[in-house]
Amino acid sequence: MKSQDTPKARRLGKVYLPAEGAGAPVGQFQFILDNQEVPAREVEIGTPVTAETKEGPLVGTVVDMRTFGEDPVPGAAALQPAGPAVGSVGETMVATVQVFFSQKMRPPTSGIVREATREELLAATGFDRMDYRIPAGCIETVGGKFSPIYYDGRALLGPESAHLMVGGLSGQAAKTSYIGVLLAAALQSDYKETGERVAALIFNVKGEDMLWLDRAAEGKYALQDEDYKLYEAMGIKPEPFGDVTVYSPPLPQTTQPASAREDSQILCWDLYDIWRYLDYFFPNIYEDDKAQAFLSEYEEFFLRSPDPTKAGYRTFDGLEQFFKYYLDDAAAEDREEGWRSHHPATLRRLRRMLGSLPARCRGLLTREKSDPAHDIPTNAWTHGQVVVVDIAGLRPDVQSLVVARTCERMLKEAEEGDLGVDHLIVVTDELNAFAPQGATNLKGVRRIIQRISTQGRYAGISLFGAAQKLSKVDELTRDNAATRALGVTVDAELASGVYGRMPSGLMERIATLQRGYMALTHYSFRAPIIVRFPRPAWQTGRSGDKKAKPKTADALGFDRSKLGRLTEGIPADVVEDIISGAKSLEDAKERLMKARKPNMHEIAVHAPYVTDPNDPWGFESQSDGTGEDDPGKSFGPYEIKD
């Protein structure tokens, strides 16, 4: 790379070579800011600079800055204003630069430091070594201009390496916003030029941030002029995603999606679909020899049998009929034997466990045979296609089942080369819950996420995961990600050790990042780079129509205004289970009445009494005392308010 000291590249200072101590090392240099130059006052952590030295140009970014008083740095006086007042104390600011590009692996020599040009930044971040580039953000240079930075697509999506981990404080780091912008960059690429077809599978596990990708941003989320400039600099069209399909479980016993999006496709599975995933709900079920023996034999005799007469036992209704015959009917006929060698007590226990799953999973599981169309497609994906699986509101164990089974099916199809695209990006939030370090009740989903992290890049599947604290994410998952992005992050997390050693100035910058900024780590970056990215061009958060998300109670036609008294004293999860497992509105009401624990403080004896002064013993209420005024409400002189 040739030196480019153009008029636009203004001087910022000169290289500082310490006279004592360890000297100037390879890969870093310091420079003294020229306080007389206006551009020097704009230098901060993350500013890109170039040093013109005898060893050639050194391109890097500022990672630390310090101020000294009384001119302790030799040669700094030459940069100070002439003629200081008597008794004044001079001050010198010294910046530390991490070198990204150098023609030779040699320490710096003396020279002038100036602004880095766009071409120098691209060369320093590996642009020339990439044949498949994905815009990652923009560096704001001195003077307020935007210079794009690129990821190597083959290191982000595979096969050379893969995966992205995004960390930062919840609600402040804009993790999903950055992932969305990066997805737009990857999906908008012209596969005729790159030869790479890309699609995305997104698990929306909370809120609605990833639910309205095909709607333009409006109101307070509308794009500003600066956002358009950032999109232009990155080469991304500022528009919503074009091909988006949302899948959602239905409300129990209905075909209405349990999603804020009324146009969602139904996601529904049966007993056969989830038989191999029972340990997601009952972690120790396969450690029980009796339970494991029954499950193995039932699978062999009914689920895997080619006999068409046994097909009816592959559903939850069929399983219930099986238990009814061997338990209820056997009891009525005074038969003591169970099924084959399995004791009736074992059958009763498994009946309770397995029979609770449809209600526990809300509408995800059907008691009958599921329709293959009500599942996530595993082939015929097309370039630019996005599938969103809306499982927000489901229990963590149910969410983990959806993530694990879907990812396992995708990985199997990808290994056989039948996906239809070269790269499938799998996006999931809350990795601290799905793939945490240490003990967890969600071991199954962590195993499949680990498989994607270790084997996905060979098959064409890349994981884009987000978590508040990457230090708490499973080590195998986290460390197999070739790329990281950090939004605003607390000091304790930065000091955890998983981010390597960082200069104090860079740590302070990351700890105070504003929304719309990310600190990026990639194989072609020598140190973390602070980039800026535009706000999403699609709708984030709740829909503008402010429609309430459907609830389980809506499935049976409950009046929400009257549901409060009927569910008094019952935990919310139990209410959901009762309604999900009920066969009708009347059945649900009856079950809720049995579980209801009324608040006795709200039951009042409120009818006042009147007395006749001439007959002090003749107590009666203001009603006629017979209870005929309000049948069922009065008992003698007492009137009970329910």
XYZ file of C-alpha atoms in Angstrom:
642
model
C 0.000 0.000 0.000
C 1.388 3.355 -1.018
C 1.528 6.341 1.254
C -1.394 8.699 0.625
C -0.799 12.063 2.247
C -3.557 13.922 0.406
C -4.890 17.375 1.345
C -7.935 15.702 2.887
C -5.763 13.731 5.275
C -5.018 16.434 7.838
C -2.178 16.347 10.334
C -2.994 15.250 13.888
C 0.402 15.119 15.592
C 3.737 13.322 15.556
C 4.963 9.906 16.635
C 6.223 9.785 20.214
C 9.274 7.561 20.799
C 10.038 7.188 24.518
C 13.682 7.824 25.435
C 13.608 5.319 28.287
C 11.747 2.208 29.378
C 10.650 -0.578 27.059
C 10.604 1.613 23.968
C 8.048 1.421 21.142
C 6.877 -2.171 20.468
C 5.905 -3.829 17.221
C 2.197 -3.473 16.499
C 1.607 -0.301 18.510
C 2.742 3.291 18.542
C 1.998 6.471 20.427
C 1.714 9.992 19.133
C 1.478 13.439 20.667
C -1.591 15.371 19.545
C -0.961 18.757 18.015
C -3.186 21.044 20.059
C -2.832 23.811 17.487
C -4.623 21.762 14.840
C -8.442 21.667 14.941
C -8.680 18.027 13.707
C -6.592 16.878 16.670
C -9.365 17.990 19.019
C -11.729 15.530 17.332
C -9.533 12.493 18.005
C -11.060 9.957 20.420
C -11.047 6.243 21.134
C -11.714 4.448 17.851
C -10.463 7.214 15.542
C -8.550 5.755 12.559
C -5.107 7.277 11.939
C -2.019 6.754 9.776
C 1.599 7.355 10.795
C 4.011 8.298 8.004
C 7.312 6.745 9.123
C 10.587 5.613 7.581
C 9.245 2.041 7.835
C 6.259 2.965 5.679
C 2.701 3.901 6.676
C 1.251 2.393 9.850
C -2.556 2.301 9.841
C -4.527 1.728 13.012
C -7.108 3.044 15.467
C -6.770 4.906 18.740
C -7.308 2.514 21.669
C -6.146 4.655 24.590
C -5.420 8.299 25.444
C -3.660 10.031 28.343
C -3.004 13.625 29.340
C 0.220 14.768 31.027
C 0.971 18.071 32.718
C 4.158 20.207 32.881
C 5.522 18.828 29.631
C 7.002 15.525 30.902
C 7.221 14.202 27.353
C 10.450 15.198 25.540
C 9.781 17.152 22.377
C 6.183 17.984 23.286
C 7.065 21.675 23.724
C 7.468 22.012 19.982
C 3.737 21.389 19.559
C 2.605 23.836 22.216
C 1.517 27.448 21.475
C 4.422 29.873 21.612
C 4.917 32.211 24.541
C 3.039 30.653 27.451
C 2.331 32.920 30.346
C 4.726 32.825 33.272
C 3.607 30.265 35.843
C 1.288 28.399 33.461
C 1.283 24.612 33.453
C 1.474 23.061 29.993
C -0.431 19.908 29.130
C 0.267 17.208 26.581
C -2.116 14.577 25.253
C -0.683 11.257 24.096
C -2.738 8.692 22.151
C -1.971 4.978 21.841
C -2.698 3.341 18.480
C -3.178 -0.346 17.733
C -1.642 -1.016 14.319
C -3.875 -2.823 11.814
C -1.586 -2.619 8.819
C 2.156 -2.331 8.429
C 4.357 -3.123 5.454
C 6.977 -4.666 7.738
C 6.901 -6.304 11.130
C 9.107 -3.619 12.648
C 8.581 -1.099 15.453
C 7.687 2.465 14.415
C 10.175 5.223 13.804
C 9.603 8.956 13.990
C 7.047 10.508 11.683
C 3.890 12.551 11.234
C 0.440 11.213 12.204
C -2.565 12.150 10.072
C -6.088 11.050 9.312
C -6.424 7.643 7.695
C -7.991 7.590 4.259
C -10.862 5.335 3.231
C -8.573 3.253 1.027
C -6.106 2.773 3.862
C -8.875 1.653 6.227
C -10.160 -0.888 3.733
C -6.696 -2.306 3.161
C -5.954 -2.353 6.900
C -9.123 -4.356 7.655
C -8.490 -7.023 5.025
C -10.736 -5.782 2.223
C -8.242 -6.770 -0.472
C -7.978 -10.328 0.882
C -11.737 -10.971 0.705
C -13.642 -12.292 -2.299
C -17.006 -12.346 -0.482
C -17.637 -9.166 1.512
C -20.508 -8.353 3.903
C -20.791 -4.767 5.239
C -20.346 -4.706 9.021
C -20.760 -0.996 9.788
C -19.003 2.319 9.311
C -16.099 4.020 11.017
C -16.655 7.704 11.546
C -13.457 9.441 10.488
C -12.174 12.838 11.611
C -14.477 15.346 9.963
C -17.627 13.209 10.324
C -17.371 11.119 7.164
C -18.353 7.432 7.085
C -15.964 4.760 5.894
C -17.431 1.224 5.551
C -15.895 -1.822 7.212
C -16.489 -5.331 5.891
C -16.605 -8.863 7.258
C -15.177 -11.705 5.255
C -18.367 -13.567 4.281
C -16.586 -16.907 4.206
C -15.443 -16.374 7.802
C -18.843 -15.105 8.951
C -21.083 -17.648 7.195
C -18.615 -20.444 6.450
C -16.994 -22.641 5.439
C -13.622 -21.211 6.543
C -15.087 -20.250 9.914
C -18.516 -19.070 11.001
C -20.921 -17.729 13.616
C -21.476 -14.394 15.330
C -21.917 -13.673 19.048
C -23.524 -10.344 19.989
C -23.365 -9.177 23.608
C -24.382 -6.176 25.654
C -26.868 -4.845 28.157
C -30.485 -5.794 27.600
C -32.516 -3.035 25.965
C -29.515 -0.721 25.556
C -27.016 -2.517 23.333
C -29.367 -2.794 20.292
C -28.287 -6.404 19.735
C -31.263 -7.446 17.607
C -31.057 -4.205 15.624
C -27.444 -4.900 14.675
C -28.224 -8.518 13.790
C -31.090 -7.288 11.604
C -28.896 -4.812 9.725
C -26.265 -7.511 9.212
C -28.930 -9.912 7.933
C -30.110 -7.275 5.466
C -26.539 -6.878 4.234
C -26.135 -10.634 3.711
C -29.557 -11.236 2.144
C -29.341 -8.277 -0.246
C -26.086 -9.484 -1.771
C -26.348 -10.471 -5.425
C -25.703 -14.223 -5.508
C -25.017 -13.978 -9.240
C -21.927 -11.959 -8.367
C -20.927 -13.662 -5.112
C -22.130 -17.165 -5.937
C -23.579 -17.380 -2.417
C -27.301 -17.900 -1.723
C -28.316 -16.900 1.802
C -31.506 -17.383 3.856
C -32.354 -16.818 7.529
C -34.237 -18.733 10.220
C -35.109 -16.509 13.198
C -36.466 -17.599 16.579
C -38.449 -14.769 18.135
C -38.283 -15.768 21.811
C -39.464 -12.532 23.418
C -41.420 -9.429 22.472
C -41.974 -8.462 18.843
C -38.571 -7.069 17.810
C -38.065 -9.660 15.045
C -41.723 -10.100 14.122
C -42.378 -7.260 11.675
C -39.349 -7.448 9.397
C -41.472 -6.844 6.308
C -43.050 -3.593 7.578
C -41.410 -0.198 7.127
C -40.304 1.693 10.240
C -42.700 4.469 11.199
C -43.207 7.185 13.781
C -40.375 7.607 16.253
C -38.568 4.656 14.655
C -38.561 6.194 11.173
C -35.168 6.608 9.502
C -33.332 9.922 9.802
C -31.048 11.591 7.268
C -27.965 10.192 8.977
C -29.396 6.669 8.778
C -29.775 7.005 5.020
C -26.140 8.145 4.788
C -25.020 5.088 6.750
C -27.064 2.745 4.562
C -25.573 4.389 1.472
C -22.038 4.078 2.797
C -22.590 0.380 3.613
C -24.219 -0.305 0.248
C -27.495 -1.580 1.766
C -30.967 -0.646 0.564
C -32.892 1.063 3.412
C -36.005 -1.062 3.065
C -37.817 -3.890 4.916
C -37.172 -7.545 4.146
C -39.024 -8.762 1.091
C -39.713 -12.489 1.651
C -40.847 -13.076 5.249
C -42.977 -15.937 6.592
C -43.956 -16.188 10.258
C -44.817 -19.470 11.983
C -46.561 -19.634 15.340
C -48.280 -22.285 17.479
C -52.068 -21.893 17.467
C -54.255 -21.128 20.422
C -55.259 -24.427 22.082
C -57.894 -26.378 20.139
C -58.140 -23.719 17.420
C -56.487 -22.767 14.156
C -55.948 -19.160 15.258
C -52.231 -18.253 15.612
C -51.144 -17.382 19.139
C -49.130 -14.515 17.675
C -49.526 -10.780 17.271
C -49.340 -11.464 13.532
C -52.699 -12.701 12.330
C -51.148 -13.903 9.061
C -48.838 -16.364 10.821
C -48.617 -19.911 9.516
C -49.559 -22.646 11.997
C -46.789 -24.587 13.748
C -48.224 -27.779 15.218
C -46.695 -31.181 16.096
C -48.022 -34.518 17.303
C -46.827 -37.299 19.604
C -44.722 -38.926 16.897
C -42.891 -35.651 16.177
C -41.747 -35.039 19.756
C -41.291 -38.614 21.025
C -37.475 -38.360 20.882
C -37.539 -35.108 22.854
C -39.399 -36.196 25.995
C -36.350 -35.481 28.159
C -36.819 -31.763 27.369
C -39.868 -31.899 29.644
C -38.826 -34.700 31.996
C -35.011 -34.475 32.310
C -34.613 -37.767 34.206
C -37.106 -39.878 32.297
C -34.441 -41.925 30.509
C -32.577 -42.546 33.756
C -35.601 -44.458 35.092
C -35.214 -48.058 33.889
C -38.940 -48.799 34.079
C -39.933 -45.681 32.182
C -37.218 -46.154 29.571
C -38.230 -49.776 29.000
C -41.870 -48.819 28.418
C -40.971 -45.954 26.060
C -38.676 -48.188 24.019
C -41.262 -50.946 23.656
C -44.111 -48.537 22.871
C -41.970 -46.940 20.159
C -41.091 -50.325 18.704
C -44.633 -51.776 18.766
C -46.602 -48.700 17.706
C -44.619 -45.640 16.562
C -42.165 -47.479 14.264
C -44.420 -50.333 13.273
C -45.259 -50.634 9.550
C -48.614 -52.179 10.498
C -51.292 -49.630 9.420
C -53.673 -50.865 12.121
C -51.343 -49.413 14.742
C -51.184 -45.935 13.203
C -53.894 -44.714 15.556
C -51.560 -45.146 18.538
C -49.091 -42.572 17.183
C -51.119 -39.657 18.540
C -51.874 -38.374 22.029
C -55.479 -39.547 21.650
C -54.231 -42.995 20.664
C -51.868 -43.066 23.630
C -54.759 -42.185 25.950
C -56.851 -45.002 24.466
C -53.954 -47.366 25.106
C -53.731 -46.347 28.762
C -57.520 -46.476 29.124
C -57.623 -50.066 27.950
C -54.802 -51.278 30.166
C -55.744 -49.231 33.238
C -59.392 -48.107 33.354
C -60.858 -51.107 31.553
C -58.575 -53.502 33.399
C -59.738 -52.092 36.719
C -63.379 -52.438 35.694
C -62.764 -56.072 34.752
C -60.656 -56.778 37.865
C -57.567 -57.400 35.753
C -54.345 -56.689 37.651
C -51.800 -57.148 34.878
C -50.358 -54.164 32.994
C -49.024 -54.170 29.442
C -46.465 -56.882 28.727
C -44.088 -56.798 31.717
C -44.942 -53.241 32.804
C -46.691 -52.793 36.133
C -49.926 -50.761 36.253
C -48.274 -48.284 38.632
C -45.650 -47.519 35.970
C -48.367 -47.070 33.354
C -50.348 -44.717 35.605
C -47.288 -42.566 36.274
C -46.413 -42.302 32.583
C -50.045 -41.598 31.736
C -50.001 -38.553 34.002
C -46.665 -37.342 32.635
C -47.294 -37.800 28.924
C -50.928 -36.772 29.108
C -49.952 -33.371 30.522
C -47.846 -32.382 27.507
C -50.543 -30.937 25.175
C -51.748 -28.546 27.887
C -48.188 -27.751 28.936
C -47.204 -26.806 25.377
C -50.295 -24.605 24.888
C -51.246 -25.102 21.231
C -47.957 -26.475 19.909
C -49.013 -30.118 20.320
C -52.163 -31.592 18.835
C -53.895 -34.670 20.247
C -54.520 -35.922 16.726
C -52.170 -36.437 13.772
C -50.398 -33.269 12.689
C -50.405 -31.882 9.184
C -46.918 -31.883 7.565
C -47.721 -28.406 6.223
C -47.789 -27.153 9.813
C -44.036 -27.390 10.242
C -40.939 -25.384 9.296
C -39.759 -26.303 5.779
C -36.363 -27.961 5.592
C -35.751 -27.703 1.843
C -36.448 -25.494 -1.162
C -35.134 -22.411 0.637
C -34.434 -19.477 -1.690
C -31.955 -16.614 -1.599
C -33.287 -13.768 0.559
C -35.956 -15.897 2.259
C -36.652 -15.271 5.959
C -38.647 -17.566 8.251
C -39.536 -16.266 11.719
C -40.664 -18.754 14.386
C -42.684 -16.794 16.942
C -42.470 -18.664 20.255
C -42.563 -15.647 22.565
C -44.722 -16.356 25.603
C -44.107 -20.108 25.676
C -42.341 -21.692 28.620
C -38.548 -22.012 28.368
C -38.697 -25.814 28.105
C -41.208 -25.579 25.255
C -39.127 -22.904 23.527
C -36.053 -25.107 23.854
C -37.944 -27.988 22.213
C -38.906 -25.801 19.241
C -35.356 -24.473 18.816
C -33.706 -27.876 19.200
C -36.012 -29.948 16.985
C -36.064 -27.310 14.234
C -32.283 -26.817 14.260
C -31.662 -30.555 14.271
C -33.885 -30.999 11.210
C -32.131 -28.124 9.425
C -28.673 -29.464 10.247
C -29.565 -32.926 8.950
C -30.941 -31.477 5.714
C -27.913 -29.189 5.309
C -25.472 -32.077 5.747
C -27.260 -33.873 2.912
C -27.065 -30.741 0.751
C -30.820 -30.359 0.324
C -31.505 -26.955 1.931
C -31.587 -25.118 -1.372
C -29.209 -22.343 -0.268
C -25.496 -22.190 0.445
C -25.871 -20.514 3.838
C -28.687 -20.639 6.377
C -28.300 -18.108 9.191
C -29.953 -19.260 12.429
C -30.743 -16.352 14.754
C -31.612 -16.841 18.407
C -31.600 -14.532 21.394
C -31.207 -15.469 25.071
C -28.172 -17.741 24.685
C -27.608 -17.239 28.408
C -30.743 -19.391 28.871
C -30.491 -21.830 25.941
C -26.724 -22.462 26.043
C -25.426 -21.395 29.463
C -22.263 -22.458 31.204
C -22.580 -25.033 33.956
C -25.680 -26.909 35.071
C -28.954 -26.324 33.252
C -32.343 -27.955 32.817
C -32.124 -27.244 29.080
C -29.290 -29.628 28.260
C -30.909 -30.836 25.057
C -31.068 -27.475 23.301
C -27.530 -26.681 24.432
C -26.325 -29.889 22.760
C -27.816 -28.983 19.388
C -26.494 -25.408 19.614
C -23.052 -26.860 20.329
C -23.390 -29.086 17.259
C -24.196 -26.092 15.089
C -21.225 -24.207 16.547
C -18.789 -27.043 15.873
C -20.194 -28.626 12.696
C -22.513 -26.052 11.171
C -19.941 -24.251 9.058
C -19.216 -27.408 7.055
C -22.911 -27.861 6.311
C -23.639 -24.190 5.581
C -25.399 -23.211 8.827
C -24.165 -20.189 10.753
C -25.374 -19.212 14.228
C -26.063 -15.564 15.048
C -26.583 -15.618 18.811
C -27.253 -12.816 21.274
C -26.791 -12.719 25.045
C -26.417 -10.100 27.728
C -23.219 -11.678 29.062
C -21.102 -13.701 26.675
C -18.954 -14.783 29.623
C -21.933 -16.850 30.844
C -22.525 -18.556 27.487
C -21.355 -22.134 27.006
C -17.646 -22.061 26.193
C -17.888 -24.414 23.216
C -20.623 -22.276 21.660
C -18.993 -18.926 22.384
C -15.415 -19.726 21.405
C -16.367 -21.344 18.087
C -17.791 -18.024 16.911
C -15.221 -16.340 14.676
C -16.875 -12.927 15.010
C -18.106 -10.926 18.009
C -19.979 -7.678 18.402
C -20.333 -5.823 21.689
C -22.771 -3.074 22.496
C -22.665 -1.152 25.760
C -21.286 -3.591 28.334
C -20.710 -3.308 32.082
C -17.182 -3.162 33.491
C -17.439 -6.479 35.334
C -18.321 -8.294 32.116
C -15.443 -6.672 30.201
C -13.058 -7.712 32.984
C -14.260 -11.342 32.920
C -11.338 -12.396 30.721
C -13.282 -13.792 27.756
C -12.611 -10.665 25.664
C -8.850 -10.753 26.051
C -6.735 -7.886 27.318
C -8.004 -4.507 26.234
C -6.509 -1.052 26.855
C -8.319 0.959 29.510
C -9.453 3.562 26.991
C -11.086 0.950 24.757
C -12.810 -0.657 27.746
C -14.151 2.725 28.803
C -15.458 3.362 25.290
C -17.290 0.030 25.161
C -18.720 0.585 28.649
C -20.203 3.906 27.487
C -21.230 3.094 23.904
C -24.356 4.782 22.648
C -27.099 2.946 20.778
C -26.115 2.458 17.176
C -22.462 1.644 17.952
C -20.766 -1.747 18.171
C -17.268 -2.931 18.999
C -16.413 -5.616 16.430
C -13.894 -8.438 16.601
C -13.113 -10.374 13.418
C -10.160 -12.417 12.207
C -9.052 -9.635 9.840
C -9.139 -6.958 12.579
C -6.046 -6.723 14.762
C -8.082 -5.204 17.607
C -11.746 -4.400 18.293
C -13.111 -1.744 15.937
C -15.815 0.699 16.987
C -18.341 1.000 14.159
C -21.609 2.787 13.710
C -24.673 1.223 12.075
C -28.058 2.639 11.013
C -31.312 2.013 12.789
C -33.475 -0.724 11.239
C -35.509 0.207 8.168
C -38.246 -2.169 9.379
C -40.596 -2.049 12.312
C -39.196 -3.066 15.691
C -41.224 -3.560 18.849
C -44.998 -3.714 19.007
C -47.195 -3.230 15.978
C -48.488 0.260 15.362
C -52.097 -0.958 15.335
C -51.734 -1.722 19.099
C -53.800 -4.892 18.872
C -53.498 -7.096 21.933
C -51.706 -10.390 21.409
C -54.140 -13.354 21.546
C -54.162 -15.246 24.828
C -54.986 -18.822 25.714
C -58.279 -17.711 27.284
C -59.419 -16.417 23.900
C -59.398 -19.958 22.509
C -62.524 -21.000 24.433
C -64.286 -17.660 24.272
C -63.649 -16.437 27.806
C -64.697 -12.882 28.628
C -61.408 -11.322 29.800
C -63.246 -8.797 31.964
C -64.807 -11.613 34.010
C -61.882 -14.012 34.000
C -60.251 -12.373 37.033
C -62.734 -13.656 39.610
C -62.863 -17.087 38.010
C -59.079 -17.481 38.247
C -58.717 -15.895 41.677
C -55.848 -17.387 43.657
C -54.619 -19.569 40.769
C -51.072 -18.963 39.430
C -51.016 -17.697 35.843
C -49.176 -20.779 34.531
C -51.748 -23.085 36.136
C -54.580 -21.072 34.567
C -52.938 -21.474 31.145
C -52.533 -25.234 31.685
C -56.138 -25.685 32.823
C -57.589 -23.800 29.872
C -55.208 -25.491 27.406
C -56.193 -28.933 28.660
C -59.956 -28.304 28.765
C -62.242 -29.768 26.113
C -64.813 -26.966 26.186
C -65.656 -23.653 27.822
C -67.830 -25.378 30.422
C -65.118 -27.922 31.164
C -62.573 -25.106 31.650
C -64.893 -23.200 33.986
C -65.531 -26.306 36.065
C -61.799 -27.012 36.409
C -61.051 -23.398 37.309
C -63.782 -23.375 39.968
C -62.219 -26.428 41.587
C -58.769 -24.818 41.628
C -59.996 -21.346 42.599
C -58.974 -19.905 45.960
C -61.203 -16.873 46.581
C -59.963 -13.910 48.569
C -62.031 -13.966 51.741
C -61.308 -10.280 52.333
C -63.536 -9.469 49.368
C -66.482 -11.429 50.733
C -68.503 -8.985 52.869
C -71.547 -9.207 55.116
C -72.871 -5.848 54.088
C -76.626 -5.713 54.753
C -77.163 -3.259 57.646
C -79.522 -4.055 60.491
C -82.335 -1.914 61.845
C -83.865 -2.219 65.292
C -87.183 -1.189 66.772
C -86.586 0.889 69.939
C -89.764 -0.612 71.376
C -88.624 -4.157 70.541
C -84.840 -4.456 71.164
C -84.953 -8.196 70.526
C -86.467 -7.961 67.045
C -83.330 -7.892 64.861
C -83.848 -7.909 61.110
C -82.029 -6.687 58.018
C -83.179 -3.957 55.675
C -84.488 -6.731 53.476
C -87.633 -8.426 54.595
C -85.574 -11.087 56.330
C -87.026 -13.895 54.290
C -84.475 -13.865 51.541
C -87.214 -13.515 48.920
C -85.924 -10.064 47.904
C -82.716 -11.638 46.647
C -82.990 -15.415 46.437
C -79.724 -17.207 47.124
C -78.095 -14.056 48.479
C -79.755 -13.941 51.961
C -79.629 -16.470 54.691
C -82.102 -15.362 57.332
C -81.137 -11.786 58.203
C -77.651 -12.107 56.573
C -76.933 -11.042 53.007
C -73.689 -12.327 51.504
C -71.922 -10.412 48.722
C -69.943 -12.738 46.480
